[in-house]
Tab-separated table of C-alpha atoms and ligand atoms in Angstrom:
chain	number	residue	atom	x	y	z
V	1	UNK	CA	17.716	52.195	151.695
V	2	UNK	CA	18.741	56.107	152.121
V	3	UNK	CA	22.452	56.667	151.207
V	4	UNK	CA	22.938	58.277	154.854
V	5	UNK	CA	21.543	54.677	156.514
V	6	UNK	CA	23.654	53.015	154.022
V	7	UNK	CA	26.751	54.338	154.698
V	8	UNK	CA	26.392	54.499	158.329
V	9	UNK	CA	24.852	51.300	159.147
V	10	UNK	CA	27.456	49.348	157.005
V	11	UNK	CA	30.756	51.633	155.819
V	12	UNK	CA	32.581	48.226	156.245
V	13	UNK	CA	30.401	46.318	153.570
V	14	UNK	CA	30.428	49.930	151.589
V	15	UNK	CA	33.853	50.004	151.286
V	16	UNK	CA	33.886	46.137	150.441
V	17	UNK	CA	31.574	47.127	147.575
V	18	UNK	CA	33.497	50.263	146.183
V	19	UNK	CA	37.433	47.704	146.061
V	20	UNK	CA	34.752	45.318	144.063
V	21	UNK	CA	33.163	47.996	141.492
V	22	UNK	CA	36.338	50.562	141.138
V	23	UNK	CA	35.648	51.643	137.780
V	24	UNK	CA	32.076	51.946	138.067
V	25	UNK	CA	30.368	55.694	137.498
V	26	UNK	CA	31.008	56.953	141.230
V	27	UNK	CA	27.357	57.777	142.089
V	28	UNK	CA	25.116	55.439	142.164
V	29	UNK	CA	25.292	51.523	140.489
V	30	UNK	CA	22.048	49.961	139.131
V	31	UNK	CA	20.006	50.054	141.861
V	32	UNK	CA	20.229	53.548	142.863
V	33	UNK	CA	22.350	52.973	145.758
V	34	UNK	CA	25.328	55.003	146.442
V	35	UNK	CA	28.583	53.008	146.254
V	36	UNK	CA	31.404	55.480	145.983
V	37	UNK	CA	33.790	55.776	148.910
V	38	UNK	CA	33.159	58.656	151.079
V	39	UNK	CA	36.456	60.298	150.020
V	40	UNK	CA	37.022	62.937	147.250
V	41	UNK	CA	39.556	62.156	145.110
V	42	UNK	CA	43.082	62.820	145.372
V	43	UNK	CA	46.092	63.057	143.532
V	44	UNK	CA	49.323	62.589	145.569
V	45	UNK	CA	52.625	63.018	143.954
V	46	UNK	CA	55.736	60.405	145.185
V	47	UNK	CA	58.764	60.980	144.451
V	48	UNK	CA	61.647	57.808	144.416
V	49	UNK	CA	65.454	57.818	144.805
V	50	UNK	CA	65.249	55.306	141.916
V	51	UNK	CA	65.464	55.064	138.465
V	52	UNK	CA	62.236	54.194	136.527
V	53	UNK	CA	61.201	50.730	136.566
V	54	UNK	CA	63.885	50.143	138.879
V	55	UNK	CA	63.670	46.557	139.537
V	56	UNK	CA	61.740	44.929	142.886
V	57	UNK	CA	62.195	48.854	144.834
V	58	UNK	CA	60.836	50.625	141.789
V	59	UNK	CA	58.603	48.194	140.819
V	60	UNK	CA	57.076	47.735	144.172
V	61	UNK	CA	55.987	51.234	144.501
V	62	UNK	CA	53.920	51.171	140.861
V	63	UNK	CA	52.393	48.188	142.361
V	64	UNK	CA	51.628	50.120	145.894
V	65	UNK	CA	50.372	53.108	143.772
V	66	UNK	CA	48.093	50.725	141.654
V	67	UNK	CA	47.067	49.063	144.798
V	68	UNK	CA	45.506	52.297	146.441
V	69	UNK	CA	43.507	53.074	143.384
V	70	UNK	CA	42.399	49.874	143.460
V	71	UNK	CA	41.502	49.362	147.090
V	72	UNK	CA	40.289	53.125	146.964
V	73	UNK	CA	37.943	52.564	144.106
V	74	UNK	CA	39.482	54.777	141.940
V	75	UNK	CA	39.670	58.021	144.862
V	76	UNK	CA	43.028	58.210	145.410
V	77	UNK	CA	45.552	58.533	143.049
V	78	UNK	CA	49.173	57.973	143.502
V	79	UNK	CA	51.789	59.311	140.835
V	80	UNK	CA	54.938	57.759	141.258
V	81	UNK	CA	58.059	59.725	139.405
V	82	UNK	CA	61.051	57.673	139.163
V	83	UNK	CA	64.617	60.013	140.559
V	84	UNK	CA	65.574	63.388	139.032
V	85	UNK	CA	61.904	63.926	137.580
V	86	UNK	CA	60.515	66.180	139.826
V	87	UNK	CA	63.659	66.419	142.624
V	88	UNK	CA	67.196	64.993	142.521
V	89	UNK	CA	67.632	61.223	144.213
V	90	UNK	CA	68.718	62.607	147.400
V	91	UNK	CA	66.408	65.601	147.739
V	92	UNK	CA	63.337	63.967	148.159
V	93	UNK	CA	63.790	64.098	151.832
V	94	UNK	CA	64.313	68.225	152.018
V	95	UNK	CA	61.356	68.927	148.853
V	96	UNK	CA	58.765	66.568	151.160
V	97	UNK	CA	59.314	68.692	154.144
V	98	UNK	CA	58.908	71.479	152.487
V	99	UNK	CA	55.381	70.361	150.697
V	100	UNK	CA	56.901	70.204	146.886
V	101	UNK	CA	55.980	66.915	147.232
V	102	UNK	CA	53.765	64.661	148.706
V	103	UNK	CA	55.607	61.811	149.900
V	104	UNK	CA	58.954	60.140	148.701
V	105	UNK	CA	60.013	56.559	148.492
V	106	UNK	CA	63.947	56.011	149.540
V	107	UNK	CA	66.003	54.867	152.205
V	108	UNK	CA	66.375	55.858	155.892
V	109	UNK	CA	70.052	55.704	156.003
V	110	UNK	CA	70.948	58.444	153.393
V	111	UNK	CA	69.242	61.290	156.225
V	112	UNK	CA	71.745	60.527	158.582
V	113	UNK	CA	73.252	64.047	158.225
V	114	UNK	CA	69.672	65.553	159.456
V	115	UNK	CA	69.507	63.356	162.342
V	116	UNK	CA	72.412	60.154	163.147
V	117	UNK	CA	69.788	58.124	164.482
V	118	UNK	CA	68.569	57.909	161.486
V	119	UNK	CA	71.149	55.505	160.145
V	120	UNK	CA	69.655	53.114	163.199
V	121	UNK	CA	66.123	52.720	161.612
V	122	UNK	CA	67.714	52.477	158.327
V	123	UNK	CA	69.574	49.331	159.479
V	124	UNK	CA	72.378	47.944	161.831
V	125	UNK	CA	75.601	46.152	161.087
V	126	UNK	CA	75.361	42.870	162.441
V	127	UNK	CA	71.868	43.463	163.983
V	128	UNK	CA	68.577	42.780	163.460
V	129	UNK	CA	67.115	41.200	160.433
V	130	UNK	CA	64.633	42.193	158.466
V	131	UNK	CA	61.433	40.275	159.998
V	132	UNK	CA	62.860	41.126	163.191
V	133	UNK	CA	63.775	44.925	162.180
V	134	UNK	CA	60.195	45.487	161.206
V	135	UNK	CA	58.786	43.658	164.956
V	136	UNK	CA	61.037	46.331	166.594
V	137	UNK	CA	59.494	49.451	164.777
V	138	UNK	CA	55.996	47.992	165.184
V	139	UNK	CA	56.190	46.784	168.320
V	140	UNK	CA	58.931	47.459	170.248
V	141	UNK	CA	58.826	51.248	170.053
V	142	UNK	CA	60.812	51.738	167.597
V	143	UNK	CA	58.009	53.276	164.858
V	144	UNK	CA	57.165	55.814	167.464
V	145	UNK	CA	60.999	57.471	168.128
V	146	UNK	CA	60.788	57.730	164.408
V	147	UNK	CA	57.328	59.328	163.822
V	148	UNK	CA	58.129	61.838	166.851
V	149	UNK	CA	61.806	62.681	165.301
V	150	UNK	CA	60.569	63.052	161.254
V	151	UNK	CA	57.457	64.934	163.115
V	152	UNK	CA	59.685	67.441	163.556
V	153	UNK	CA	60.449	67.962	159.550
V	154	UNK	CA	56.694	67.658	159.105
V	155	UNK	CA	57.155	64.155	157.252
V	156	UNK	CA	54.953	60.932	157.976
V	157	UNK	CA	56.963	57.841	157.466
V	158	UNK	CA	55.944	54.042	156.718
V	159	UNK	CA	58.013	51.361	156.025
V	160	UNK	CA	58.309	51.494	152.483
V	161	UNK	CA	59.663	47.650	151.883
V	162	UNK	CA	63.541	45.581	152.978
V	163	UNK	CA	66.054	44.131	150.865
V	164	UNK	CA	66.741	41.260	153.241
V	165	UNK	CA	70.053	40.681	154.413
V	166	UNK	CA	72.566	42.389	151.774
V	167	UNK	CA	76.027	40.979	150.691
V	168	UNK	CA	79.380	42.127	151.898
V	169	UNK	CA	80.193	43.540	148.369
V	170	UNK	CA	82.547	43.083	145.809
V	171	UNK	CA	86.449	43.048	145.740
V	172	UNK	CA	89.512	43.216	143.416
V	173	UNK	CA	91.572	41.066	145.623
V	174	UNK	CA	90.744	38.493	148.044
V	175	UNK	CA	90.598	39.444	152.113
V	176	UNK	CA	92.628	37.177	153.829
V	177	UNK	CA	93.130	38.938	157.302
V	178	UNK	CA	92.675	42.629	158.937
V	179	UNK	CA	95.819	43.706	157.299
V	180	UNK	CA	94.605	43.381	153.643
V	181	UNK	CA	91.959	46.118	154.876
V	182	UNK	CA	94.327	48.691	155.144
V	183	UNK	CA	93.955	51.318	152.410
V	184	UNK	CA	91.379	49.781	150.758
V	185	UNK	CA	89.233	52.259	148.733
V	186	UNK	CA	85.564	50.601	148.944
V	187	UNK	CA	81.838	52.169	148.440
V	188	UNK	CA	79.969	51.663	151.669
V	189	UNK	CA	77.932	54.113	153.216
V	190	UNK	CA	75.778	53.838	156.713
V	191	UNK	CA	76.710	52.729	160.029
V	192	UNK	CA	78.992	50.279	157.634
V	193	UNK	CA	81.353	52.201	156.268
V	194	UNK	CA	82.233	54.208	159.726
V	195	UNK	CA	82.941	50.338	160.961
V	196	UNK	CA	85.377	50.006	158.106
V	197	UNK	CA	86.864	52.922	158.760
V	198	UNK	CA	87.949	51.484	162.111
V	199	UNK	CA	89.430	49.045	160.357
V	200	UNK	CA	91.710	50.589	157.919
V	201	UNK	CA	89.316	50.675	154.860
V	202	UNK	CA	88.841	54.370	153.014
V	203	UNK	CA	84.884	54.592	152.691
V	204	UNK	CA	84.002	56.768	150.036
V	205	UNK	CA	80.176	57.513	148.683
V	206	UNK	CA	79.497	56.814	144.967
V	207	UNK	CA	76.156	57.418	143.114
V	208	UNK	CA	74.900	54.438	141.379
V	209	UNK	CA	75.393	55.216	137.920
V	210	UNK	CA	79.550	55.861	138.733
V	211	UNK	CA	80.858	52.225	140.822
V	212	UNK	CA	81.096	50.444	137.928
V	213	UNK	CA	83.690	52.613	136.262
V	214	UNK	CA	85.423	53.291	139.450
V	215	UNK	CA	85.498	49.618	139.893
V	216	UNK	CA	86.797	49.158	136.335
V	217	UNK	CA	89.562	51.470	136.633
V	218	UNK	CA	90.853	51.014	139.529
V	219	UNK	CA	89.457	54.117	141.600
V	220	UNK	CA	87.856	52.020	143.959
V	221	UNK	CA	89.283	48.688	145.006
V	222	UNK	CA	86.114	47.323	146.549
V	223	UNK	CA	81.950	48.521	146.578
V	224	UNK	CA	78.565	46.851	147.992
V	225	UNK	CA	75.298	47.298	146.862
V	226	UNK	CA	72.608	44.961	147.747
V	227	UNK	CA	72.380	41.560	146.912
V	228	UNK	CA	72.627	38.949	143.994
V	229	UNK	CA	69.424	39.992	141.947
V	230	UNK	CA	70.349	43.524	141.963
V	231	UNK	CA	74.126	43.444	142.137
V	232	UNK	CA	74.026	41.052	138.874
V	233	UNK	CA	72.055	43.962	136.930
V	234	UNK	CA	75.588	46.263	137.677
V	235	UNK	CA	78.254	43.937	136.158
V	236	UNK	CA	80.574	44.184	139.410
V	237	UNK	CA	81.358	40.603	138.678
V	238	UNK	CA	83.445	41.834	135.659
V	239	UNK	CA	85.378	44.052	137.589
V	240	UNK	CA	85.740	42.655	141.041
V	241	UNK	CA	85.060	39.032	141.438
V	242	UNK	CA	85.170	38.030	144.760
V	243	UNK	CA	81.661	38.634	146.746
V	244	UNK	CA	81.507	38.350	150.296
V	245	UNK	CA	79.219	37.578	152.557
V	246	UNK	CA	77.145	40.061	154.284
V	247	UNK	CA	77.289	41.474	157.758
V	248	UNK	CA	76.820	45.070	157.624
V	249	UNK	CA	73.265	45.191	156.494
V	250	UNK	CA	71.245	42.582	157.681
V	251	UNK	CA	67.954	44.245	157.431
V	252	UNK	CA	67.946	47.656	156.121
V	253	UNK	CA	64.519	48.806	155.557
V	254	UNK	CA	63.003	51.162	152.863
V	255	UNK	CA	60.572	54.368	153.493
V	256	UNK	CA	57.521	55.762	152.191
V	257	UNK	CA	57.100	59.542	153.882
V	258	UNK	CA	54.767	61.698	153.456
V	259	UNK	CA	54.072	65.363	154.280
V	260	UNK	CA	52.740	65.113	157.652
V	261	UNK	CA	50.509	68.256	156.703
V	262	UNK	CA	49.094	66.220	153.691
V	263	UNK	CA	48.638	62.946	155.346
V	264	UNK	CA	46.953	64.685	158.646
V	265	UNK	CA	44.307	66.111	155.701
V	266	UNK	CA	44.219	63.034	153.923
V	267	UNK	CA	40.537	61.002	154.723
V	268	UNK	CA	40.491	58.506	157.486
V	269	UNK	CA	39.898	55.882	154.579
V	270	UNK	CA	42.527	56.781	152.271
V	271	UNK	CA	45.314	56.863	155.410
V	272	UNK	CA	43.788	53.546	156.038
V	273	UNK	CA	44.068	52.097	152.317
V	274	UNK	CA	47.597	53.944	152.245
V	275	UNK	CA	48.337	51.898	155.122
V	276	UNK	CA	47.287	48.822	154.609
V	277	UNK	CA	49.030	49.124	150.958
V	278	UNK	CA	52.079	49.656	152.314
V	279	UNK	CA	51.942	46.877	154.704
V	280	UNK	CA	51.655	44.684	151.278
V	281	UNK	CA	54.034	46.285	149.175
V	282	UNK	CA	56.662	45.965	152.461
V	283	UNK	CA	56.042	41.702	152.345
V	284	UNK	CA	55.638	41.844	148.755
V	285	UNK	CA	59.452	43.351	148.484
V	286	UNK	CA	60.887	41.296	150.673
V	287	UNK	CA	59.611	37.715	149.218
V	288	UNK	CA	60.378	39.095	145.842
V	289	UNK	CA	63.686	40.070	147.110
V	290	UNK	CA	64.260	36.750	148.435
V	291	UNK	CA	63.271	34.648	145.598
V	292	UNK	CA	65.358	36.892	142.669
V	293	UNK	CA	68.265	36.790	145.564
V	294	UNK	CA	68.519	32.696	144.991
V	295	UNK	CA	67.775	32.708	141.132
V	296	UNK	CA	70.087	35.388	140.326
V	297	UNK	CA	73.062	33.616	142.973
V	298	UNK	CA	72.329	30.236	140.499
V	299	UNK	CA	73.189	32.690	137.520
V	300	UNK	CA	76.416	34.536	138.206
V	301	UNK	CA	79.147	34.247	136.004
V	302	UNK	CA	81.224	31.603	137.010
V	303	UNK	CA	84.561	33.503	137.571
V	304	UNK	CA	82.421	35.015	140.785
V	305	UNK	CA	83.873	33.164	144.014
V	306	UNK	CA	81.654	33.375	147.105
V	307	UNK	CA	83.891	34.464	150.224
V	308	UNK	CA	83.469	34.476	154.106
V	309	UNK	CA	85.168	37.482	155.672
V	310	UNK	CA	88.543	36.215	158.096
V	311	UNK	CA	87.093	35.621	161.549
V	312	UNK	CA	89.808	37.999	162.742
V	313	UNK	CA	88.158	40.766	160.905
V	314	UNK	CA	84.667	40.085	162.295
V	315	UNK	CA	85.850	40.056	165.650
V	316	UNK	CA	87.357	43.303	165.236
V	317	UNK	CA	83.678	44.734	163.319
V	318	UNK	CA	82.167	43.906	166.664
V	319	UNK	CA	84.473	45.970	168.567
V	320	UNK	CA	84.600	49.020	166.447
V	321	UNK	CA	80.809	48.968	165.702
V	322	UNK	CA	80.776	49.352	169.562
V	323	UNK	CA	83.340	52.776	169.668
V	324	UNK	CA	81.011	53.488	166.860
V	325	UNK	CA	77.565	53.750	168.525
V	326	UNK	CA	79.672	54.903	171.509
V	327	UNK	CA	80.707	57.807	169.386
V	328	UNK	CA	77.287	58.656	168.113
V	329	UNK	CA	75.286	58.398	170.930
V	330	UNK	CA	78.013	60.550	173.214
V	331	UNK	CA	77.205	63.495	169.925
V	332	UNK	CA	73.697	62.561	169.673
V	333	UNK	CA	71.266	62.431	172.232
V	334	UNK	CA	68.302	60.986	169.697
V	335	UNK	CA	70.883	57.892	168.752
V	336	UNK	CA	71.534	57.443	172.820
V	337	UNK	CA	67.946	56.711	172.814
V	338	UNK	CA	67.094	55.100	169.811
V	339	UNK	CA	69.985	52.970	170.271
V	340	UNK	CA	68.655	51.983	173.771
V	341	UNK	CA	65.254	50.633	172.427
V	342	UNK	CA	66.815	48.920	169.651
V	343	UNK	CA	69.443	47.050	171.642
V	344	UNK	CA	66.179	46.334	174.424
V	345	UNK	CA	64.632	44.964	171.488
V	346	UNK	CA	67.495	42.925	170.811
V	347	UNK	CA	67.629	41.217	174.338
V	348	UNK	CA	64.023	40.824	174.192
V	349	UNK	CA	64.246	38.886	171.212
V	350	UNK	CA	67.147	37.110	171.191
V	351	UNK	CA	65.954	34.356	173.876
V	352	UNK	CA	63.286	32.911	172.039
V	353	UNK	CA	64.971	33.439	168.454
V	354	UNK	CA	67.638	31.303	169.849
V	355	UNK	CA	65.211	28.391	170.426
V	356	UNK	CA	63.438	28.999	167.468
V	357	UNK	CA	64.639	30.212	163.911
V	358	UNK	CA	67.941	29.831	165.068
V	359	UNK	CA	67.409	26.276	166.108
V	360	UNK	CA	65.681	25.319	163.463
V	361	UNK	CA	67.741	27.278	160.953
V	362	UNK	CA	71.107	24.793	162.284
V	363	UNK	CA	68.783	21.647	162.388
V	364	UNK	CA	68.248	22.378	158.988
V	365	UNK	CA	71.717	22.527	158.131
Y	1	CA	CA1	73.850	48.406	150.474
């Protein structure tokens, strides 16, 4: 068989072939036929918002970057440097626009200052979970309003993985109503923290690498961060050790962007294996999330006490998380509209997850 027949009559079984043989000599295997993939290789540089080897976020990118070369049969190559290598944490966003880098690997929620709806696809208090989160952006429109508004930075974005539902943080002194809010110095950024604003509590933004301390010494008198597994790794327990329940990230998702100018001149193929990758790494995340959530809530030191939030204080979240996308969407025409297909997506859904997980999530109890 000619390589043009070969190729054309079957680039489904070819490209079965080339994920089978990836470190084979790319042009031709035993029998003279041509395996390679039809792409050249490439080298695409990603930068992260994490550390290095940051655990499950970090992690899961290697594994996405090991999983293209893999599925591309050695073509494309994905460098992954960890925060501060090639741009600062929070400047991946900024250098990818302007083509220093290829792509970046952070969350939606820290761009809020280029566009507010932003902070929606990063996540909603009290909203939508992160199954259902993901079914919006795929389905209900909501992938689109974000292509079309990061379009206009020249960035491509994917979901890049979810945490799950996160925990309502860490705190010095126990919350037993509204009042205990007031003056309350906590780290919480997002949608979140402009609820507890509302509600008497002073949000301020940390970096990572300071809460502890501020914890410690009594800068801060409170501070979330994600959930058991990772929360654990920080020591907050030491410092602060009642942990709350969550309710103001329920399903923030992750992002993997990429220069739009890149991707649009990246092969059909390798979009495709990019793609697909993410896709994995995205369920991959959030199972892995999951299951180091429950082992590392069976391991926390036992002075940690596990705390609901006063009913009287979630009543009064719902209300100013209201005046808060009020606010927003009356400055922000992109949040008006994002907002609207989220919250269709929302009454769309909520009908049959009422007879469904929801049901079966109380029979269960
Ligand atoms: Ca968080």
């Amino acid at each position: 068989m000619k390589r043009r027949d070969f190729l054309s009559t079957s680039a489904l079984a070819a490209t079965a072939l080339t994920m089978s043989a990836c470190h084979r000599a790319p042009e031709e295997d035993e029998a003279g036929e041509v395996i390679q993939t039809k792409s050249k290789k490439v080298t695409l540089k990603i930068a992260t918002s994490w550390p290095a080897s940051f655990p499950i976020m970090g992690t899961g990118v290697d594994a996405f970057a090991k999983r293209c070369f893999e599925l591309s049969g050695g073509s494309l190559e994905i460098k992954v440097y960890p925060k501060n290598i090639l741009v600062p944490a929070l400047q991946v966003f900024d250098a990818c626009s302007a083509a220093q880098i290829d792509g970046f690997h952070s969350g939606v929620y820290y761009w809020k200052g280029k566009n507010p709806a932003f902070s929606i696809f990063g996540g909603m208090p009290l909203g939508l979970t992160s199954e259902e989160m993901i079914t919006w952006m795929k389905f209900g429109g909501g992938y689109d309003l974000w292509r079309e508004m990061y379009g206009k930075f020249n960035l491509y974005p994917l979901i890049g993985g979810s945490t799950g539902p996160q925990m309502g943080g860490w705190f010095k002194k126990e919350i037993n109503s509204l009042a205990d809010l007031k003056g309350l110095k906590m780290r919480i950024p997002g949608l979140g923290g402009e609820v507890m604003k509302k509600l008497g509590v002073n949000p301020v933004l940390l970096p990572a690498g300071e809460i502890y301390t501020a914890l410690e010494r009594g800068t801060i008198d409170a501070t979330e961060w994600v959930g058991p597994a990772l929360d654990s790794m920080m020591g907050f327990s030491k410092a602060a050790p009642y942990y709350y329940k969550g309710w103001h990230e329920p399903g923030s998702i992750l992002e993997l962007t990429f220069n739009k100018t890149r991707w649009e001149k990246l092969s059909k193929e390798h979009q495709a294996i990019i793609t697909a990758a993410s896709e994995e790494m995205t369920g991959n995340m959030l199972q892995e999330f999951r299951y180091k959530n429950a082992k590392a809530l069976q391991e926390l030191d036992k002075n940690v006490q596990i705390k609901t939030f006063p009913e009287e204080m979630m009543q009064a979240a719902k209300v100013a998380l209201e005046e808060v996308l009020e606010e927003e969407s009356a400055q922000s025409k992109d949040f008006k509209r994002t907002l609207k297909s989220y919250k269709d997506f929302v009454a769309y859904n909520n009908p049959y997850d009422n007879i469904s997980t929801r049901h079966l999530l109380n029979l269960r109890d």
